[in-house]
Tab-separated table of C-alpha atoms and ligand atoms in Angstrom:
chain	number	residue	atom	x	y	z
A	1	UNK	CA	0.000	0.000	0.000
A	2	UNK	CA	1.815	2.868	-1.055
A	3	UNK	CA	1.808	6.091	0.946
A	4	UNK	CA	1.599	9.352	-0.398
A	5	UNK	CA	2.612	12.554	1.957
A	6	UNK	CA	1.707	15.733	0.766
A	7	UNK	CA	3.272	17.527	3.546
A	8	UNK	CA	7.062	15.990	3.120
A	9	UNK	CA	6.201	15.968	-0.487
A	10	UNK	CA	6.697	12.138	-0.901
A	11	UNK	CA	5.294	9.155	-2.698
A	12	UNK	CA	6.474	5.665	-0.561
A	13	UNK	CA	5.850	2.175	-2.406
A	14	UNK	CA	7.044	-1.380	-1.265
A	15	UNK	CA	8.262	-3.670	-4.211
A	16	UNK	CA	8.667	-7.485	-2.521
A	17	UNK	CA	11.111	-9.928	-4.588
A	18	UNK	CA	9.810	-13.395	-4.285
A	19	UNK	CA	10.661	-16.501	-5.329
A	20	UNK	CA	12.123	-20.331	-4.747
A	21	UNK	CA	14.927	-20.666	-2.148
A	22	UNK	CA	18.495	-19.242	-3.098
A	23	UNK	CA	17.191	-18.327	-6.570
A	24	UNK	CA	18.773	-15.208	-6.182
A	25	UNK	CA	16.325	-12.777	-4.008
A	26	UNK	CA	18.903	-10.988	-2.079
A	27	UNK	CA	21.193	-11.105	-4.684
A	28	UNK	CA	19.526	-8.850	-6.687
A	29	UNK	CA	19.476	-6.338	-3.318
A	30	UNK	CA	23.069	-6.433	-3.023
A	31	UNK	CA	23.892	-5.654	-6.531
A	32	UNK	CA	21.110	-2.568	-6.608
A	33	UNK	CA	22.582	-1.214	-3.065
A	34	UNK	CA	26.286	-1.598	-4.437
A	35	UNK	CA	25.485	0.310	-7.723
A	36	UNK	CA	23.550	2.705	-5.904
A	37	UNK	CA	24.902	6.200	-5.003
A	38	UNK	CA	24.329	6.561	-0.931
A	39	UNK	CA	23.186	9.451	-1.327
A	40	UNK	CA	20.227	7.600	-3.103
A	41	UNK	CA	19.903	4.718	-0.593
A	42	UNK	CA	19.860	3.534	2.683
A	43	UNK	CA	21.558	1.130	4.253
A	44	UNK	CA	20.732	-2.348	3.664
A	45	UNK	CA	18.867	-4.633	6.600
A	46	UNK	CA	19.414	-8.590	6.385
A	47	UNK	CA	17.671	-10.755	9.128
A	48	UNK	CA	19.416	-14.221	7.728
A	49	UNK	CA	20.800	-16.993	9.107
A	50	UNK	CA	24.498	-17.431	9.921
A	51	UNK	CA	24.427	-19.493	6.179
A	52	UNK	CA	23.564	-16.094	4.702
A	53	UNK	CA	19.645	-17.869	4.406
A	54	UNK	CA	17.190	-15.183	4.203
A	55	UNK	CA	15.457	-15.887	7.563
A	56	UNK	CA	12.978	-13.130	7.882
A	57	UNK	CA	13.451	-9.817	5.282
A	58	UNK	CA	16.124	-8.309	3.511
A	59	UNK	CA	15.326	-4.268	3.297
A	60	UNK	CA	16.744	-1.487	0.907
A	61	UNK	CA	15.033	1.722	1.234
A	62	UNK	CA	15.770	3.924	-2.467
A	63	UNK	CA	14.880	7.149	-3.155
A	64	UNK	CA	14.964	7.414	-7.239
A	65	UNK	CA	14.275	11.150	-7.140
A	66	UNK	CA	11.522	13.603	-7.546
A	67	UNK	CA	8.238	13.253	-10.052
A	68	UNK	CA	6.234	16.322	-10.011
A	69	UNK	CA	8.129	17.783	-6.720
A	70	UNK	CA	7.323	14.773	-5.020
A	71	UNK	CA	9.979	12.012	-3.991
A	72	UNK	CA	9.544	8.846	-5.332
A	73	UNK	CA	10.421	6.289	-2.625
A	74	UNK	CA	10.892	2.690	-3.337
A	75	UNK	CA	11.024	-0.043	0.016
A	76	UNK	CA	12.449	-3.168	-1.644
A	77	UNK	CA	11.713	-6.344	0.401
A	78	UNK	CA	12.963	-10.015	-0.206
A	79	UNK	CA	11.130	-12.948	1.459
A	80	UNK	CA	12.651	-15.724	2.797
A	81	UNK	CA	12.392	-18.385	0.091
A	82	UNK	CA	12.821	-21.536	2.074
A	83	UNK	CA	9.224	-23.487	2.001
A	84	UNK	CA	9.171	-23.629	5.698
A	85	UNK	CA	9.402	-19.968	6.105
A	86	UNK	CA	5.677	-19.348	4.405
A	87	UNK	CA	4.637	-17.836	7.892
A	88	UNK	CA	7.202	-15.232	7.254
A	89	UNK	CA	6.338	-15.010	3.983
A	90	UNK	CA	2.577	-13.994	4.568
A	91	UNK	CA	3.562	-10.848	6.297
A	92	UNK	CA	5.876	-9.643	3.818
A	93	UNK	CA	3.737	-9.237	1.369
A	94	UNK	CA	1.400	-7.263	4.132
A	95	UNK	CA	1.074	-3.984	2.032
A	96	UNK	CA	2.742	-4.602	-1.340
A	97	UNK	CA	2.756	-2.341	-4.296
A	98	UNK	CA	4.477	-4.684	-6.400
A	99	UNK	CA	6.258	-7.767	-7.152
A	100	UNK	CA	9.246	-9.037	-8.807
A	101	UNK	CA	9.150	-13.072	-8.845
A	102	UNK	CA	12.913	-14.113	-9.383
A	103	UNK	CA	13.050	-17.664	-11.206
A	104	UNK	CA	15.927	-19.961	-10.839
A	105	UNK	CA	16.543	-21.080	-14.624
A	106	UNK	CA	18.267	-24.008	-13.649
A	107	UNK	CA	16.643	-27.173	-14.897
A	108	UNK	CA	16.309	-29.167	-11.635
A	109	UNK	CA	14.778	-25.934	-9.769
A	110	UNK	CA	11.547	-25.980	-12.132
A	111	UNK	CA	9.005	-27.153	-10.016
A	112	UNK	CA	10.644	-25.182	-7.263
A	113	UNK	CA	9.698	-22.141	-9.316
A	114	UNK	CA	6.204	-23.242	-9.613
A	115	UNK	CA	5.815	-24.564	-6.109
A	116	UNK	CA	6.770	-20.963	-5.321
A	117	UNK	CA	4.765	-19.010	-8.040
A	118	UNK	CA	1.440	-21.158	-6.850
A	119	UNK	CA	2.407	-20.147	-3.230
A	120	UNK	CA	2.519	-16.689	-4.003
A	121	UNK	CA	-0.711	-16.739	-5.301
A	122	UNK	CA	-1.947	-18.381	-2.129
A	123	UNK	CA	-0.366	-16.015	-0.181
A	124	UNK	CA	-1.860	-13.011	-2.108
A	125	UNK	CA	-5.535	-14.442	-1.980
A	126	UNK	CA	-5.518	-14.783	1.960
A	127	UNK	CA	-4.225	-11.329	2.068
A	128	UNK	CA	-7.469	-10.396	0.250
A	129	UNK	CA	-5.092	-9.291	-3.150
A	130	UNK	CA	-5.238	-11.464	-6.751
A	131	UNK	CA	-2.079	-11.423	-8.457
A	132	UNK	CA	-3.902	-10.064	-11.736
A	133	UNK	CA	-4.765	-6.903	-10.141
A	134	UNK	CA	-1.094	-6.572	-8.812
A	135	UNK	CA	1.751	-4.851	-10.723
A	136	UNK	CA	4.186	-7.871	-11.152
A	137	UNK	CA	7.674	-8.599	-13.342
A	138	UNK	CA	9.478	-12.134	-13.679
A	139	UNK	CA	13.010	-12.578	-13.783
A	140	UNK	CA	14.440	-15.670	-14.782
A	141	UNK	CA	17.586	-15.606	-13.068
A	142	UNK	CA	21.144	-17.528	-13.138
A	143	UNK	CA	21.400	-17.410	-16.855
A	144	UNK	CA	25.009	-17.794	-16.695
A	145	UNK	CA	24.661	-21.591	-15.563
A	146	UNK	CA	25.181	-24.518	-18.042
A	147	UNK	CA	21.947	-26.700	-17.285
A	148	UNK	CA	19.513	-23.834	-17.869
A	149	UNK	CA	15.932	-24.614	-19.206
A	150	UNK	CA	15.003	-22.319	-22.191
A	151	UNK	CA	13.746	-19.120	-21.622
A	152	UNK	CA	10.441	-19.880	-24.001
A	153	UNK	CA	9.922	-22.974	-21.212
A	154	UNK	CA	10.093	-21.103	-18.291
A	155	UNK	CA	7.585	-18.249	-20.083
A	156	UNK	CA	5.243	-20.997	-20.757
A	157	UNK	CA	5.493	-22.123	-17.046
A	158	UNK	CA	5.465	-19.056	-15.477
A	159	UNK	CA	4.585	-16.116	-17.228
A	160	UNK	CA	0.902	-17.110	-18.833
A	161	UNK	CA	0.521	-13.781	-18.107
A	162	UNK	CA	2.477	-12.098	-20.478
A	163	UNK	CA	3.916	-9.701	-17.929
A	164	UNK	CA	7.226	-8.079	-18.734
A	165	UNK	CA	9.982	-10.727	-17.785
A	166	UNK	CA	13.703	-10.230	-18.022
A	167	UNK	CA	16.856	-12.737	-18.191
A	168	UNK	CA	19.264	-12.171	-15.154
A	169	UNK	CA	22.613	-13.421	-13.635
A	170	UNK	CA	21.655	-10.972	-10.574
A	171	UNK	CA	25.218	-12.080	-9.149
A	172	UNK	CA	26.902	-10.462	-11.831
A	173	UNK	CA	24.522	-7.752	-12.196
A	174	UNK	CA	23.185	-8.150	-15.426
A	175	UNK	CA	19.612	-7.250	-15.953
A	176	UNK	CA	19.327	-6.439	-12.450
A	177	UNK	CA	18.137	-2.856	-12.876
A	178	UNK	CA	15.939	-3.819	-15.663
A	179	UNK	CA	13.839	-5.969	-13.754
A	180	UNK	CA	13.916	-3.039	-11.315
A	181	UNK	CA	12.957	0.108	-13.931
A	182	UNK	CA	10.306	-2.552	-15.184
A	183	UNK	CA	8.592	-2.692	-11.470
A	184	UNK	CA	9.130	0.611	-10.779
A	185	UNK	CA	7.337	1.778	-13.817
A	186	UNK	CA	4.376	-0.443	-13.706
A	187	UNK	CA	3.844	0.647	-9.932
A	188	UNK	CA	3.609	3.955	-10.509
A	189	UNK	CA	1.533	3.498	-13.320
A	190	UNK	CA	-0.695	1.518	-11.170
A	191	UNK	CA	-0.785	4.594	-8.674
A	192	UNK	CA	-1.112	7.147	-11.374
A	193	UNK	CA	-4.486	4.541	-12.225
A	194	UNK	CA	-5.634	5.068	-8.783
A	195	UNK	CA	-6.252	2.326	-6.532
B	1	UNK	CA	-6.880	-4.425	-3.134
B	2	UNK	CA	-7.746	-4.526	0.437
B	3	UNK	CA	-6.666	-1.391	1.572
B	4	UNK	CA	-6.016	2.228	-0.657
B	5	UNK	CA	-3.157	4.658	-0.211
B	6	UNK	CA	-2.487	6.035	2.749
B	7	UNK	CA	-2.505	9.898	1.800
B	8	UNK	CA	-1.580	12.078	3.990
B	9	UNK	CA	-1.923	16.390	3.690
B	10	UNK	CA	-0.270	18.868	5.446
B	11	UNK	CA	-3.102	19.763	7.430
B	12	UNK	CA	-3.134	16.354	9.676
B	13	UNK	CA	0.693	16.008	9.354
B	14	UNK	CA	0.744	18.703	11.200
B	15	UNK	CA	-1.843	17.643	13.790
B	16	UNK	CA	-0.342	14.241	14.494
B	17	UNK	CA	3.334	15.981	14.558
B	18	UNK	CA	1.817	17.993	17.457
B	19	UNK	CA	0.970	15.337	19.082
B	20	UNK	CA	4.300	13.248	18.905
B	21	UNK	CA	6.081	16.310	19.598
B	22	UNK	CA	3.625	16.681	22.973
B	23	UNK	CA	4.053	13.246	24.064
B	24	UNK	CA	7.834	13.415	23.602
B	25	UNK	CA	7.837	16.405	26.416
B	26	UNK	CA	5.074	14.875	28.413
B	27	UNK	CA	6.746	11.315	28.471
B	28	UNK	CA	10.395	12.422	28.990
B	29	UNK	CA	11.216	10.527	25.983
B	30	UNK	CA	14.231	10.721	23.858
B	31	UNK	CA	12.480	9.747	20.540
B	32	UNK	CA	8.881	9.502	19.597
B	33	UNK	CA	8.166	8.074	15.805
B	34	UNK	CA	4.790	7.096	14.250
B	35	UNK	CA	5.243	4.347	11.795
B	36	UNK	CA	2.745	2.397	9.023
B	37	UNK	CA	2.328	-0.855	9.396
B	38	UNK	CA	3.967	-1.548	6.273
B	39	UNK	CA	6.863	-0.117	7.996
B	40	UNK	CA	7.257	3.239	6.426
B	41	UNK	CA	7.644	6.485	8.801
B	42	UNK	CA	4.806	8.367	8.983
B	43	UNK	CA	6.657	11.650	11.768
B	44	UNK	CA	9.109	11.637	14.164
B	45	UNK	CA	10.300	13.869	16.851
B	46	UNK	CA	13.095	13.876	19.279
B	47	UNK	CA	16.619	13.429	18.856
B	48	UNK	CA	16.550	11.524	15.439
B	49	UNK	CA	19.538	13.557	14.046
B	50	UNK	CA	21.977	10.548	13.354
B	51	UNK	CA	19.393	7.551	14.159
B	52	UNK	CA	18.436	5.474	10.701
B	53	UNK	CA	14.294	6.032	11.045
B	54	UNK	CA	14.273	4.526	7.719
B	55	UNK	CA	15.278	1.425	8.820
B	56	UNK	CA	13.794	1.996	12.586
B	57	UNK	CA	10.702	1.812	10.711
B	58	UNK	CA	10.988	-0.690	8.631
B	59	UNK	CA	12.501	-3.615	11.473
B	60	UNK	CA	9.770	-1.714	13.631
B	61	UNK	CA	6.917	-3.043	11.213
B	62	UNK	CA	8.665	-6.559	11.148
B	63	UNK	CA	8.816	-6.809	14.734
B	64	UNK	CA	4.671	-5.996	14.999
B	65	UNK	CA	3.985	-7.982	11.935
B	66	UNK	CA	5.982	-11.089	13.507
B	67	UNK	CA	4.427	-10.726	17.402
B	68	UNK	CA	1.192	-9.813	15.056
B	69	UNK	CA	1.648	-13.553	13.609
B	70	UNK	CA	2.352	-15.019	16.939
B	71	UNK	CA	-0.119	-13.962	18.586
B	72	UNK	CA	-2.973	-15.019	16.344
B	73	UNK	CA	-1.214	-18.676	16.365
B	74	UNK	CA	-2.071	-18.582	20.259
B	75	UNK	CA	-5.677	-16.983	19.412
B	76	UNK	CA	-4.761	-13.546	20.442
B	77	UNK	CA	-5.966	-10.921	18.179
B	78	UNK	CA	-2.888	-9.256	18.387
B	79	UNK	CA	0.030	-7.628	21.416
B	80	UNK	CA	-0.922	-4.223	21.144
B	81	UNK	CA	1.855	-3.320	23.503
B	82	UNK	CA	5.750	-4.637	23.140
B	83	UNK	CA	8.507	-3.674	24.936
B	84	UNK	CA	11.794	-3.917	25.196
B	85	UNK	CA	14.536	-3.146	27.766
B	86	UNK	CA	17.710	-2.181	27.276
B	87	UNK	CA	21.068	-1.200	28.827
B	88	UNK	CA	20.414	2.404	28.646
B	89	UNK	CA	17.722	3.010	25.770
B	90	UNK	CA	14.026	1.069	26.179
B	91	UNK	CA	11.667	0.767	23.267
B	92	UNK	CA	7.880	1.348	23.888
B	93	UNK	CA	5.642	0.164	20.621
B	94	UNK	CA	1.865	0.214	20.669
B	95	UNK	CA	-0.258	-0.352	18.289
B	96	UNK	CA	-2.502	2.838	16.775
B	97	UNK	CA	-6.372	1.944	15.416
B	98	UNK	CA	-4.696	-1.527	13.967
B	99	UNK	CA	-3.108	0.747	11.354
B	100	UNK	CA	0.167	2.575	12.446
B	101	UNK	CA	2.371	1.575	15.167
B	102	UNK	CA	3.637	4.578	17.713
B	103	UNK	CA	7.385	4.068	18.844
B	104	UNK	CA	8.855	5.567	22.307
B	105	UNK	CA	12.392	5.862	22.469
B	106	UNK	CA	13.130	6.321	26.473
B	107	UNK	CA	16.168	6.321	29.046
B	108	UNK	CA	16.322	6.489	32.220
B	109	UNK	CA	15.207	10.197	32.609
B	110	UNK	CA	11.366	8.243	31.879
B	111	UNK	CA	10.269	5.359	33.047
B	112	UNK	CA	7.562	2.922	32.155
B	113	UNK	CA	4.583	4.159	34.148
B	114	UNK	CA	5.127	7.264	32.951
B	115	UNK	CA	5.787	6.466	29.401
B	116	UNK	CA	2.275	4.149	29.434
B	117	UNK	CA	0.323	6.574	30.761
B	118	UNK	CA	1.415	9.314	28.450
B	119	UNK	CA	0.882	7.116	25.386
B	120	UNK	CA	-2.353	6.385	25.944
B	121	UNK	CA	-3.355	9.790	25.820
B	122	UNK	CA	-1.599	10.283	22.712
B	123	UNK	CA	-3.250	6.898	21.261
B	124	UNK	CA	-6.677	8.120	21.237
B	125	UNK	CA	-5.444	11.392	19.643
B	126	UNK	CA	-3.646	9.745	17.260
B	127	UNK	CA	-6.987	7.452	16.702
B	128	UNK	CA	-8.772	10.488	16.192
B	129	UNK	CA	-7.147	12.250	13.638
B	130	UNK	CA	-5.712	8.624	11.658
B	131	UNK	CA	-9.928	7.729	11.511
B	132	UNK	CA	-10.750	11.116	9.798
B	133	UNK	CA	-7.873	10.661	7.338
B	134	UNK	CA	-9.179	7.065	6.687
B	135	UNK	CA	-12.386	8.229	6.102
B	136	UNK	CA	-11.282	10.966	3.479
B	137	UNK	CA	-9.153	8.616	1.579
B	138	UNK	CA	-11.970	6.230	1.134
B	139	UNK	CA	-13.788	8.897	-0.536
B	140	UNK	CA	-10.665	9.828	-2.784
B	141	UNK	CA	-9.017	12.837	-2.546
B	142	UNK	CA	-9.510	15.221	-6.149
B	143	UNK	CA	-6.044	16.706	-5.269
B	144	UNK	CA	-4.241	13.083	-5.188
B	145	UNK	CA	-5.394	12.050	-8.882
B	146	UNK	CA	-4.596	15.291	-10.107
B	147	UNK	CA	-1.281	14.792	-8.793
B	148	UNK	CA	-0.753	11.315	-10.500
B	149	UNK	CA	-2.657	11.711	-12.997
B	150	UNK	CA	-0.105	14.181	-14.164
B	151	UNK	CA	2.471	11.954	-14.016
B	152	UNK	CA	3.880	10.874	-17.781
B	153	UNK	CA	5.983	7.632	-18.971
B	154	UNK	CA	8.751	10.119	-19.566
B	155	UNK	CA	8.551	10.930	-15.770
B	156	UNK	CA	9.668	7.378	-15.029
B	157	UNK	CA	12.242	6.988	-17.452
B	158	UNK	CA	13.728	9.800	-16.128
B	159	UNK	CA	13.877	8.440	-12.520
B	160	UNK	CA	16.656	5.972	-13.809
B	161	UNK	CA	18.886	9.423	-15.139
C	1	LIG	N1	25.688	-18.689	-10.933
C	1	LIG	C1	24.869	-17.794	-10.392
C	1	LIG	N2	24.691	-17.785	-9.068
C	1	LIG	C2	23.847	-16.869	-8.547
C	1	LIG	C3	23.168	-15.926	-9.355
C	1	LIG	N3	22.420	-15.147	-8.566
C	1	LIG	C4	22.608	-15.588	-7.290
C	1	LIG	N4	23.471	-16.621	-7.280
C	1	LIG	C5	23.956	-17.366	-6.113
C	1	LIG	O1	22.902	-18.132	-5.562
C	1	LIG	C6	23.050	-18.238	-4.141
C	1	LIG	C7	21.774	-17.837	-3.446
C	1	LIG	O2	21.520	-16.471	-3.673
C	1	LIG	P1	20.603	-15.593	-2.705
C	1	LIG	O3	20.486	-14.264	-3.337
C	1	LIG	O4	21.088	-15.672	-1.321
C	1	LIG	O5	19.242	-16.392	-2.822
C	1	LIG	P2	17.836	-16.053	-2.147
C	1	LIG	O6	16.825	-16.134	-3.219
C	1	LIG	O7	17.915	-14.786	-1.392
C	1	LIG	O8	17.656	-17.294	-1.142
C	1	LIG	P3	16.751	-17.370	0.212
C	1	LIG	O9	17.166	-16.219	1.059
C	1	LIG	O10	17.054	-18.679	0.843
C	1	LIG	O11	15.332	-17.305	-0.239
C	1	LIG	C8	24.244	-17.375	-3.774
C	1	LIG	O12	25.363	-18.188	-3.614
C	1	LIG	C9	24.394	-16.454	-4.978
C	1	LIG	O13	25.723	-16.055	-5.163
C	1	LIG	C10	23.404	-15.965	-10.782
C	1	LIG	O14	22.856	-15.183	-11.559
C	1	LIG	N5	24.243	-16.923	-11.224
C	2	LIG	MG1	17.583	-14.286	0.522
């Protein structure tokens, strides 16, 4: 639920990356708070295991400068992918403006991707949202692996919808920000719709 | 969508930031901040100079959303009251008509008692004023789609400059 203050002149939305475990969630963070100026950014808030597991959020708060005189605020969550973390999962998505499901493109993580798309649906219906009226983006990440699954296979999978999807290796960076612009617009479109 | 924006105009930030600012006198406190429940900062008052509200606000949410969670697995609606005790800092949380969480920031200049007591007060203000906002953006505010409806695809390409 975004949150628009006309007296600090700021619009506030909260983009959540979901998606399988260690598909590359907080990946993607790191890369966007390393590329980031500070002076656009906060600092970047982990609550994961000592294994580096995502245990309950990873938080980046970005500030991507002004739209009619206004601030434009992004609060980019991950959720913890692991399946026996749904509990945390539920309240992360309290809220949400928009999503970015990240995909693992290996071959063996398929039905891990759809176990975790179907959950997110799940998760959006008790919440009282459908995922058709939400602003979301795939990624299909870890391109740079060997036994990858064709991007047409994963679309067919995973993006029925015809949303805009992009190809990733989020641990090198690439198409990191894309996926990012991609939410970003479509949110504020969404706003600009009016709720 | 189950709930709308939460917009906000000058007039009632200015209301509620009176009455953060009051409890922060009245309570003795070091910092008072009023937070969504999605975790972004609504106001703040006090020292919050070189303190991260930002994220504050955000771990702030997390913290109500995860009690929030436990208490509904013990059939508790939810903890409308945390706190937590520190060395030299204590953190008072409460819960604001289910919608924004109010955060006390106290030493040992305050105490509890006193810190309770003056929150309440401030609760039902808060209440008051967070109801009649509620109300109004239920009905839609003209001045908020003007606003966005203003905004143009070159607008957000820009945002990426
Ligand atoms: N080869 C390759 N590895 C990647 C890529 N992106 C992420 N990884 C690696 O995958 C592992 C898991 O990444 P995370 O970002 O922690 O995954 P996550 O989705 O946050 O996982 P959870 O927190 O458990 O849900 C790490 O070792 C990353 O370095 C990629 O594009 N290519
Ligand atoms: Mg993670």
């Amino acid at each position: 639920m975004s949150f628009i203050n006309y007296s600090s002149r700021e619009i506030n939305c909260k983009i959540v990356y979901y998606g399988p475990g260690l598909c590359g969630k907080t990946t993607n963070l790191s890369f966007i708070f390393k590329k980031t100026n500070p002076e656009h950014r906060g600092k970047m808030i982990s609550l994961a295991t000592e294994t580096e597991r995502t245990l309950f959020f990873d938080f980046l708060p970005l500030s991507l400068g002004d739209i009619k005189g206004f601030k434009t605020r992004f609060h980019l969550y991950t959720v913890p992918g692991q399946i026996f973390y749904d509990a945390s999962r539920k309240l992360i998505l309290k809220g949400v403006d928009g999503i970015v499901f990240v995909a693992d493109s290996q071959i063996e993580r398929m039905d891990a991707n759809i176990e975790s798309f179907e959950n997110m649906k799940v998760n959006l219906n008790e919440q009282g949202y459908d995922l058709a009226a939400i602003p979301y983006v795939i990624q299909y990440n870890k391109r740079d692996l060997a036994n990858v699954a064709p991007v047409a296979e994963l679309k067919k999978v995973l993006n029925g919808n015809g949303v805009p999807d992009f190809e990733a290796v989020a641990a090198a960076g690439s198409g990191v920000f894309e996926t990012l612009k991609a939410i970003v617009k479509l949110v504020l479109i969404e706003l600009k719709k009016g709720t | 969508m189950p709930t709308s924006s939460l917009v906000m105009f000058e007039e009632e930030f200015k209301q509620i930031t009176a009455v953060i600012d009051r409890l922060l006198k009245e309570a003795n406190a070091k910092v008072v901040f009023l937070v969504d429940k999605d975790g972004q900062l609504i106001a703040a008052s006090g020292e919050t100079g070189d303190m991260d509200t930002t994220s504050l606000a955000s771990l702030t949410a997390g913290n109500i959303a995860a009690t929030g969670g436990l208490a509904k697995l013990i059939g508790e609606k939810e903890f409308s009251i945390l706190f937590h005790e520190g060395e030299k800092d204590n953190l008072h949380i409460s819960i604001v008509g289910q919608r924004v969480i109010l955060v006390v920031i106290f030493d040992q200049r305050s105490s509890l008692g006193l810190v309770r007591l003056r929150v309440k007060k401030a609760n039902d203000e808060l209440n008051a004023i967070l109801q009649k906002l509620l109300q109004r953006v239920e009905k839609k505010p003209a001045a908020q789609e003007n606003l966005l409806a203003e905004i143009t695809d070159s607008d957000i390409d820009k945002l990426f400059h």
